[in-house]
Short mmCIF file of C-alpha atoms in Angstrom, two decimals:
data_model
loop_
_atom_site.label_atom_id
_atom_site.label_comp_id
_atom_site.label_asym_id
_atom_site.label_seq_id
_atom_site.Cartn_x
_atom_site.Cartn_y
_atom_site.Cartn_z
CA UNK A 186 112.88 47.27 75.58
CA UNK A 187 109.07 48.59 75.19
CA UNK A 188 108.41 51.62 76.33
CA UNK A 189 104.97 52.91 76.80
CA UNK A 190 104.57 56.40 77.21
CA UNK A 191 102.50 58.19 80.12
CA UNK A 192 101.77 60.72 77.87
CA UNK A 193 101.24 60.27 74.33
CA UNK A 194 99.68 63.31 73.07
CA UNK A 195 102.71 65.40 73.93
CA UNK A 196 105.66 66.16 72.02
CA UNK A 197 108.04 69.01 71.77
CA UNK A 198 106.42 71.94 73.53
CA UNK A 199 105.04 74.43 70.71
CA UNK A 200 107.72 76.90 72.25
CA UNK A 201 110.64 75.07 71.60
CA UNK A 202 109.80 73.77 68.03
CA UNK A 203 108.83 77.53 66.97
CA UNK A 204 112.32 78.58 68.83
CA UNK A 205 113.99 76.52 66.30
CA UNK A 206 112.79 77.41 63.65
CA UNK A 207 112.96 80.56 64.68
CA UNK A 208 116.88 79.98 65.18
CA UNK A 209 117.12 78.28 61.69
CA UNK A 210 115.84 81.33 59.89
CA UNK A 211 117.95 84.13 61.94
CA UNK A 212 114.42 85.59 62.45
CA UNK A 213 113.04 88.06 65.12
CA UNK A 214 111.28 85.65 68.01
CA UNK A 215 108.15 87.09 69.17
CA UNK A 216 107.32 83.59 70.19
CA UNK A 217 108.25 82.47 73.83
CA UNK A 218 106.85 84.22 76.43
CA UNK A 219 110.25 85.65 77.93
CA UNK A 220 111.18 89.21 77.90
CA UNK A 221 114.43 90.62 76.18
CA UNK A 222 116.01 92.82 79.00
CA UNK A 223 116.76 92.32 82.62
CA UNK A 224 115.29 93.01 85.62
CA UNK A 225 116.15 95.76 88.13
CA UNK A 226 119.92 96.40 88.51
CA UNK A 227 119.75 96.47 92.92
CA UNK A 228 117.95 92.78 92.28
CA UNK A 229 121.19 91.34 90.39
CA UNK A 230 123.26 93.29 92.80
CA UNK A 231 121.35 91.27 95.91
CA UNK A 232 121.86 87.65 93.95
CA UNK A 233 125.57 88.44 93.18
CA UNK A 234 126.04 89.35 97.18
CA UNK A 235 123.78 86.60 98.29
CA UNK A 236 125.95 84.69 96.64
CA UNK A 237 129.27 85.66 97.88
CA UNK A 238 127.85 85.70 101.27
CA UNK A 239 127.92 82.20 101.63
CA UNK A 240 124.05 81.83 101.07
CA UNK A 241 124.46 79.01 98.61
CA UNK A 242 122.95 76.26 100.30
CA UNK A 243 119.58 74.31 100.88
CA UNK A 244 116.83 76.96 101.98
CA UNK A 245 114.23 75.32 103.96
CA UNK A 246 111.89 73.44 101.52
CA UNK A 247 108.75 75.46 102.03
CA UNK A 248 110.70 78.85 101.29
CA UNK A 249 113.25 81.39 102.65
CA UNK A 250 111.17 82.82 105.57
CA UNK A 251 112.14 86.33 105.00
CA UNK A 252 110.78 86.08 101.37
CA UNK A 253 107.67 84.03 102.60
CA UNK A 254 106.93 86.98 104.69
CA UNK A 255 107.37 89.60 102.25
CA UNK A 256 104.46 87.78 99.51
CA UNK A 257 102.31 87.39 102.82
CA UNK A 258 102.79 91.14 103.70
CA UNK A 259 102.26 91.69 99.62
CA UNK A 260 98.89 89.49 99.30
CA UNK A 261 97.70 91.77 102.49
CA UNK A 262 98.47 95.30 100.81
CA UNK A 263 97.03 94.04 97.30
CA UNK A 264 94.27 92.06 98.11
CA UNK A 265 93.19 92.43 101.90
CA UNK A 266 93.85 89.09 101.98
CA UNK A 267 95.74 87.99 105.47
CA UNK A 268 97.90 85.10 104.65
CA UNK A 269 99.98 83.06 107.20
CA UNK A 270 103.49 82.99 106.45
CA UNK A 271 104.62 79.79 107.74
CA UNK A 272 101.66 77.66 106.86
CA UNK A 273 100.49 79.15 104.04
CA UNK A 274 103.26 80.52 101.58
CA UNK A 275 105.27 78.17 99.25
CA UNK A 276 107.94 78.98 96.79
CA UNK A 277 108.71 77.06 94.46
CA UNK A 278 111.01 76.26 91.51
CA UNK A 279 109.04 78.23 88.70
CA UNK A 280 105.16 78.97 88.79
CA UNK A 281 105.06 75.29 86.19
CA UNK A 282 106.18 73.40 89.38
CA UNK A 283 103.36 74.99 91.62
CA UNK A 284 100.77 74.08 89.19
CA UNK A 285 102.22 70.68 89.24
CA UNK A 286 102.37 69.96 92.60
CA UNK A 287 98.82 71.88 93.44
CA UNK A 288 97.07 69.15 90.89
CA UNK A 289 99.13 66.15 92.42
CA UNK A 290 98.34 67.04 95.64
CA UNK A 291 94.66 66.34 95.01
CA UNK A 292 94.00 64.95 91.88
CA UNK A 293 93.25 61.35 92.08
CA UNK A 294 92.56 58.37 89.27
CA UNK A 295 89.51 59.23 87.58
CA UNK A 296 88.97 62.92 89.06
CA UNK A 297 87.84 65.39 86.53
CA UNK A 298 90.08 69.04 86.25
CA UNK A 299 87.55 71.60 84.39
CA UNK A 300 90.39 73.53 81.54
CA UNK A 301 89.27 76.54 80.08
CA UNK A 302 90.58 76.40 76.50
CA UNK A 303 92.55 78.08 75.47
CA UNK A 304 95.04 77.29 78.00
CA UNK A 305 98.25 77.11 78.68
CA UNK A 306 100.30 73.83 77.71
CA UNK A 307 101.80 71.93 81.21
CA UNK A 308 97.96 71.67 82.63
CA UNK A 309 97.03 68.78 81.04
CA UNK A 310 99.79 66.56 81.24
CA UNK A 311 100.10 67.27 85.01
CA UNK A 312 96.29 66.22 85.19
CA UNK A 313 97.01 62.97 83.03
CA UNK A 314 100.17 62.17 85.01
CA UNK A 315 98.04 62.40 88.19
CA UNK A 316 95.31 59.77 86.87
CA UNK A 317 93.18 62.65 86.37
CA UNK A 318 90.88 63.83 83.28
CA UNK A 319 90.95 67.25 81.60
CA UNK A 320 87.59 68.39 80.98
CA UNK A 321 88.01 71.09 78.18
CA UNK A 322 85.45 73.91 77.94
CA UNK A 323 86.35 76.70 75.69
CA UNK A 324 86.23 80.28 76.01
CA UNK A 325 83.97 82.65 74.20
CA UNK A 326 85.98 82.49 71.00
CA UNK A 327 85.01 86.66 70.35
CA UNK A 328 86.42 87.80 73.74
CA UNK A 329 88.20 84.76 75.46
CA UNK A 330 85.61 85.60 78.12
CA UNK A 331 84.22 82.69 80.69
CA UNK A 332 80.69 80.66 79.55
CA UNK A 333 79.84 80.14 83.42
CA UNK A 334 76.92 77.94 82.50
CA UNK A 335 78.95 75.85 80.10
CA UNK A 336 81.28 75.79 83.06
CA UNK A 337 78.24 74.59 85.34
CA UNK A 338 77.23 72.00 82.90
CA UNK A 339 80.63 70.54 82.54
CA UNK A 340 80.81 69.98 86.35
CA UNK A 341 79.82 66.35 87.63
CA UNK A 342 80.76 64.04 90.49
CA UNK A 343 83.89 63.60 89.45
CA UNK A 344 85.37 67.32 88.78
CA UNK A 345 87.83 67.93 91.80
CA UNK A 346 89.16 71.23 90.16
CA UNK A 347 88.56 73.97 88.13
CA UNK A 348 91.52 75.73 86.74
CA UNK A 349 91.30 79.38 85.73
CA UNK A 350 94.10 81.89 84.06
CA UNK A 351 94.15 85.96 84.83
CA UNK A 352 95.23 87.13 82.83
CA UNK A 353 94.78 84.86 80.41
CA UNK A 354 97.58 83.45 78.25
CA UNK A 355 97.71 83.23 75.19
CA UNK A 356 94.81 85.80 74.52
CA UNK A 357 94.87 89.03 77.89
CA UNK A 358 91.53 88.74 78.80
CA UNK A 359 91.23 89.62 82.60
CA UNK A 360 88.74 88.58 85.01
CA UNK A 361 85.77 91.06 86.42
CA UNK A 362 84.97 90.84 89.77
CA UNK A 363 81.52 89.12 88.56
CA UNK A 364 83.65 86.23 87.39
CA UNK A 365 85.04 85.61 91.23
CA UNK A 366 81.81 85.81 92.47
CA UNK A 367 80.15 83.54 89.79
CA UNK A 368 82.78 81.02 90.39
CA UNK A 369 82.49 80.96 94.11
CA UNK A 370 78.87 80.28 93.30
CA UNK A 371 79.36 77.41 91.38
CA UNK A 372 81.71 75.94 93.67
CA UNK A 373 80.01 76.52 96.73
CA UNK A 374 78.62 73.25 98.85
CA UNK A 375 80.97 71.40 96.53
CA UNK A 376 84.70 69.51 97.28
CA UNK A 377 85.58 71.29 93.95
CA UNK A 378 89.32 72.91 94.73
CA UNK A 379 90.30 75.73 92.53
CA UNK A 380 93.99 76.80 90.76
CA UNK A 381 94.07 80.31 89.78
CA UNK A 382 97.26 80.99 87.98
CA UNK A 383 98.10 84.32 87.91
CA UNK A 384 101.67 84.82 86.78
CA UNK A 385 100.57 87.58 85.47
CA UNK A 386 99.18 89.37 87.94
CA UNK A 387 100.80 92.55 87.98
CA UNK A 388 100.35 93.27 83.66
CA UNK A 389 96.50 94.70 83.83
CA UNK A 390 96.14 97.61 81.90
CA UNK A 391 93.90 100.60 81.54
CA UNK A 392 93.20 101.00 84.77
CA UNK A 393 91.63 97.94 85.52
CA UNK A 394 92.30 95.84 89.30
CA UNK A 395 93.72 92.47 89.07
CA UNK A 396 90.59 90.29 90.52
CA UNK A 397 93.11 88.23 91.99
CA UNK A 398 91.28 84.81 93.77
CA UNK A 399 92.98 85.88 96.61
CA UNK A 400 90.35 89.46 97.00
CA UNK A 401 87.61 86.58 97.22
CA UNK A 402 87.59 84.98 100.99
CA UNK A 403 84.81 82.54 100.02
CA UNK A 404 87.63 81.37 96.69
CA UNK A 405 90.59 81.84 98.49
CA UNK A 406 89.55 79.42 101.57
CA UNK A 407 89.22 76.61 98.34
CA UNK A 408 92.12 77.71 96.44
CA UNK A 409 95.65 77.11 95.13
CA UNK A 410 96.83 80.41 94.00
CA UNK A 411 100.20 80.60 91.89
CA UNK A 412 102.27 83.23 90.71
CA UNK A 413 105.76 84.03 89.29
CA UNK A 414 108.78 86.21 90.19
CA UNK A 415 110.23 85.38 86.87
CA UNK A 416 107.11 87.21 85.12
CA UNK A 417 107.33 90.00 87.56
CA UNK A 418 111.29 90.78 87.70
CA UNK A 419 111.97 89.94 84.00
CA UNK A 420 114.10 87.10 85.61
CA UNK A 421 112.03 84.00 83.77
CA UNK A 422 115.34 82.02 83.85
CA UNK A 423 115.67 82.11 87.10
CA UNK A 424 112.47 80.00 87.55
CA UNK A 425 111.47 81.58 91.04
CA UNK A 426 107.45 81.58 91.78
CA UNK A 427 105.08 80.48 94.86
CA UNK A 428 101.79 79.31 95.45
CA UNK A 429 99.74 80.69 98.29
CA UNK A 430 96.80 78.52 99.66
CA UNK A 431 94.78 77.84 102.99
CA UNK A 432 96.69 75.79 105.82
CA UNK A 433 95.04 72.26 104.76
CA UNK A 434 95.60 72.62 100.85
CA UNK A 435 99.64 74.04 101.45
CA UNK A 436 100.31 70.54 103.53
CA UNK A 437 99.19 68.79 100.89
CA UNK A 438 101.06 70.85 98.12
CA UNK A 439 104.31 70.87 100.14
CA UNK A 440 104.17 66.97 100.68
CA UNK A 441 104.77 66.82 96.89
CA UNK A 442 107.09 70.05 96.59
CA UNK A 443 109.60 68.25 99.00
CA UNK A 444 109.66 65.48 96.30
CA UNK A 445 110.06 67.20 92.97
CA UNK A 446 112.48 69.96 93.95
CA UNK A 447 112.67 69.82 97.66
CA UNK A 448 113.99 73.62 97.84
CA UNK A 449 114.39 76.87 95.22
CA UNK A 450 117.57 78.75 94.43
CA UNK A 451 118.55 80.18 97.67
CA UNK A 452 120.09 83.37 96.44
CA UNK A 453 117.54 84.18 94.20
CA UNK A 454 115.25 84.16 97.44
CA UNK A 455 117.50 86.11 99.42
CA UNK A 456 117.80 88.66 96.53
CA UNK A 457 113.85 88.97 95.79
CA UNK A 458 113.01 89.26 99.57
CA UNK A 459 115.32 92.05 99.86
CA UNK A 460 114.13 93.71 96.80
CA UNK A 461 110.72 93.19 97.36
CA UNK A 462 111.39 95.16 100.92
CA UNK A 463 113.34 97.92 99.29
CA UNK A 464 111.43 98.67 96.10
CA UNK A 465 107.72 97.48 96.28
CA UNK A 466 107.16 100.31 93.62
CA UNK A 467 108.60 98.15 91.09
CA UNK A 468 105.70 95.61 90.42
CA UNK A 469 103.50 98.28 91.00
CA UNK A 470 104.83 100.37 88.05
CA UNK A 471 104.21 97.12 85.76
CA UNK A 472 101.13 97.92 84.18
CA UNK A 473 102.41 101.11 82.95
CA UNK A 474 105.58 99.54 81.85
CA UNK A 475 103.99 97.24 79.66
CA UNK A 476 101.00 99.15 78.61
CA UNK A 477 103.55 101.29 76.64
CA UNK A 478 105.01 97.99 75.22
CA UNK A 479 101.93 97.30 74.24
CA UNK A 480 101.07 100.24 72.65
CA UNK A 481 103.92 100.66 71.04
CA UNK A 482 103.86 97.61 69.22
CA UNK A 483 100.35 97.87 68.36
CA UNK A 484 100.94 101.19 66.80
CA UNK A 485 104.29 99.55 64.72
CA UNK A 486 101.10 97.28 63.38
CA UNK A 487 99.05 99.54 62.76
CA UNK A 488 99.90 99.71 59.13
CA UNK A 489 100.34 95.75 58.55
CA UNK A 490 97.30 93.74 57.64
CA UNK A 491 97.06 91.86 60.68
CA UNK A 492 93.60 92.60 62.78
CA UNK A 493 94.55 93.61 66.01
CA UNK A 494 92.61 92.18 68.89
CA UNK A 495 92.11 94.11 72.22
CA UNK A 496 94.54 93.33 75.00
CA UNK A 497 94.11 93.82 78.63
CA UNK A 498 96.55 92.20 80.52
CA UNK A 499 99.34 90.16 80.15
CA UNK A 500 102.49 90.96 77.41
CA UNK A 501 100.94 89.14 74.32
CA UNK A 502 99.21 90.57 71.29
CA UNK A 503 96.94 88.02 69.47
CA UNK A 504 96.42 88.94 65.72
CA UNK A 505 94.02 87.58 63.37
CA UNK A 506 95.67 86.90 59.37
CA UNK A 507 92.79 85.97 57.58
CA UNK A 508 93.37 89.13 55.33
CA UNK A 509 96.47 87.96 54.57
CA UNK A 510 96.01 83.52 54.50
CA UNK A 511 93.91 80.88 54.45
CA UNK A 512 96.44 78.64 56.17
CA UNK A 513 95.86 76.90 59.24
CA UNK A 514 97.83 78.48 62.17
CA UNK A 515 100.22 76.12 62.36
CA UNK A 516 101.23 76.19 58.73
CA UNK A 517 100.73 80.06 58.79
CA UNK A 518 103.54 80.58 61.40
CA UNK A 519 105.69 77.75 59.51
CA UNK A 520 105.37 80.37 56.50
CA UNK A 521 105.63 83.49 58.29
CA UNK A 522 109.22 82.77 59.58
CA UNK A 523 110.38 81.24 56.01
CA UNK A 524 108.75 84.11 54.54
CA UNK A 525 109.16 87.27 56.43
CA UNK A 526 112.08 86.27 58.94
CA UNK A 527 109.13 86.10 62.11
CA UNK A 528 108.54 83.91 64.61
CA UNK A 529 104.89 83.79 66.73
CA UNK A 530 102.92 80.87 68.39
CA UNK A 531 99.61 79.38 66.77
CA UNK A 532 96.42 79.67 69.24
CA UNK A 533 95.76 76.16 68.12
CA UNK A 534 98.70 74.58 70.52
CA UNK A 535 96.59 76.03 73.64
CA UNK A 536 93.61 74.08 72.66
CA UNK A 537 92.05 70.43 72.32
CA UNK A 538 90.09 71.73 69.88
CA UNK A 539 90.38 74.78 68.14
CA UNK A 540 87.38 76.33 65.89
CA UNK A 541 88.60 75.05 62.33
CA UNK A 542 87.97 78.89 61.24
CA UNK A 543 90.30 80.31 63.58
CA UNK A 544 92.82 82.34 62.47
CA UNK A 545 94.68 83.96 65.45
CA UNK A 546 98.40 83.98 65.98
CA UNK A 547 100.43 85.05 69.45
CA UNK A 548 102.89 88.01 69.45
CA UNK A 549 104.94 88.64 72.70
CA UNK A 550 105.74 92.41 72.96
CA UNK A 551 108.02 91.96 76.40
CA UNK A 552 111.00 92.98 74.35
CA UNK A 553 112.91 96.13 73.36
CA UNK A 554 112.14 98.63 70.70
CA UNK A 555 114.97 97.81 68.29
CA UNK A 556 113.40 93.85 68.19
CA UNK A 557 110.11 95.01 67.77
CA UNK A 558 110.43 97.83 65.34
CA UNK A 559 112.89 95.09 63.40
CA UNK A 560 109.56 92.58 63.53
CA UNK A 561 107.21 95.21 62.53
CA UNK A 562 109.00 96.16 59.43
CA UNK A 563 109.00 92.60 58.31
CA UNK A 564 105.78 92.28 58.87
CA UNK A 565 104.56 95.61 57.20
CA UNK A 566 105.70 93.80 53.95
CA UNK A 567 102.75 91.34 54.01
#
């Protein structure tokens, strides 16, 4: 039998293969984006009796309705942003599936999705599995800011999204408020939907607001916004996020969420509405949280010759080797785990086309002290 494949410039995910090898040389992973401890105790507690009190079947598709109301309540107290609970909260299996289902809801054969490169790996093939076309325009390779008018010239007939990433994996840059207001202008007068993910949108550091889409009411009224509880309650396997847009886009999204997952883990949505109820300090003490793990790690660096570039949201730590190789990234992080028992992700993966000079690798610092002083003192042997 012939088989033609949908998608044939995808193999293994970048994540997995550097896993492996990771695995294969008993080396310290600072690859995938997962952290290395668990979330708060009184969560696990709320699965574990969720669980044993009988709460283990089908929630309603769109979400459990007490959890629905507690993001609502959330996006109000974050971003003044009054959301409808019933018509305009979905939760879904993972923040991956809500991107999914937000580009097959209105991607069509032939429409154009506008991908800001770098950018994270599952956007693409959703937009090719959808008959749609990813447009790729890249960052500013110095700061991983947004070219708006490269943006702007990218846009034709044909571009029915626009997908944007704060903050930004692999490389932390956050959004300004500027940037919301530049993309509302570009948009504006146009059928061009946006999808803001923003899994990470409670890692912002130095002080700094998340500019979610969701503070914008001209954005939000065109927008698919997606998060992740996974991010938030150091829970990634439990693959838990949501996607809140206006009443017309969420009927459209949940007409496809029926069909790839139908519902979510019903005790992990007992568990996080309950938790998010009880202890609402705990995503807000995030940034802190992280901006230690941050700094920490970038001080265990300090004496390596990796060039560390600025971070400002987000748990990754993008370094530049150039004083160390000439190799591609790819090759580079082949070498680095051989060679000095390290595993990281090459920029390259999150890009159609990288700049042939780059030399930027991806640290994840969302893990304990003892893995990341163990990684550093590899490393400081370079």
């Amino acid at each position: 039998m012939k088989i033609e494949t949908k998608l044939p410039k995808v193999g293994t995910s970048i994540f997995t293969v550097m896993s492996q090898l990771a695995a294969s040389h008993d080396a310290v992973n600072l690859g995938q984006g997962f952290p290395d401890f668990d979330g708060p105790q009184a969560l696990r507690d709320a699965l574990a009796t969720a669980m044993n009190s009988g709460r283990n079947q089908y929630a309603p598709s769109t979400g459990w309705p007490a959890l629905r109301q507690q993001i609502a309540r959330k996006s109000e107290a974050l971003y003044n942003c009054r959301v409808d609970a019933e018509s305009e909260v979905t939760v879904t299996s993972g923040a991956t599936e809500a991107l999914f289902a937000a580009i097959a809801a209105v991607v069509r054969l032939g429409d154009e999705v506008i991908v800001l490169d770098p950018c994270y790996d599952s956007y693409e093939p959703a937009i090719e599995l959808n008959g749609g076309v990813a447009v790729h325009v890249p960052l500013d390779a110095r700061d991983f800011s947004v070219d708006w008018q490269r943006v702007r010239d990218a846009i034709t007939a044909r571009t029915r999204m626009i997908i944007v990433n704060s903050p930004h994996n692999p490389s932390g840059a956050v959004f300004a408020g500027s940037d919301l207001d530049t993309l509302a202008e570009i948009t504006r007068a146009t059928d061009i939907v946006v999808l803001s993910d923003e899994v990470y949108e409670h890692i912002v550091f130095d002080g700094k607001l998340h500019q979610s889409v969701l503070r914008h009411a001209e954005l939000a009224a065109r927008s698919f916004v997606v998060s992740s509880f996974g991010k938030t309650y150091h829970c990634t396997g439990w693959k838990v996020g949501y996607c809140v847009a206006p009443r017309e886009l969420s009927s459209e999204f949940r007409k496809v969420h029926q069909y790839l997952t139908f519902c979510t883990f019903t005790p992990a949505q007992v568990a996080l509405a309950e938790v998010l109820d009880k202890m609402p300090d705990h995503y807000l003490q995030l940034p802190a949280f992280y901006q230690a793990r941050r700094e920490y790690f970038r001080d265990l660096l300090a004496g390596t010759r990796f060039r560390l570039l600025p971070v400002a949201g987000a748990y990754f730590q993008l370094v530049d080797y150039s004083a160390i190789s000439d190799k591609d990234d790819f090759s580079f992080c082949e070498w680095l785990v051989a060679n000095a028992g390290v595993a990281a992700i090459p920029i390259s993966a999150f890009y159609e086309s990288p700049p042939p000079e780059m030399r930027l690798i991806r640290f994840c610092f969302a893990k304990s002290d003892q893995i990341l002083s163990a990684a550093a003192q590899r490393l400081r042997t370079l």
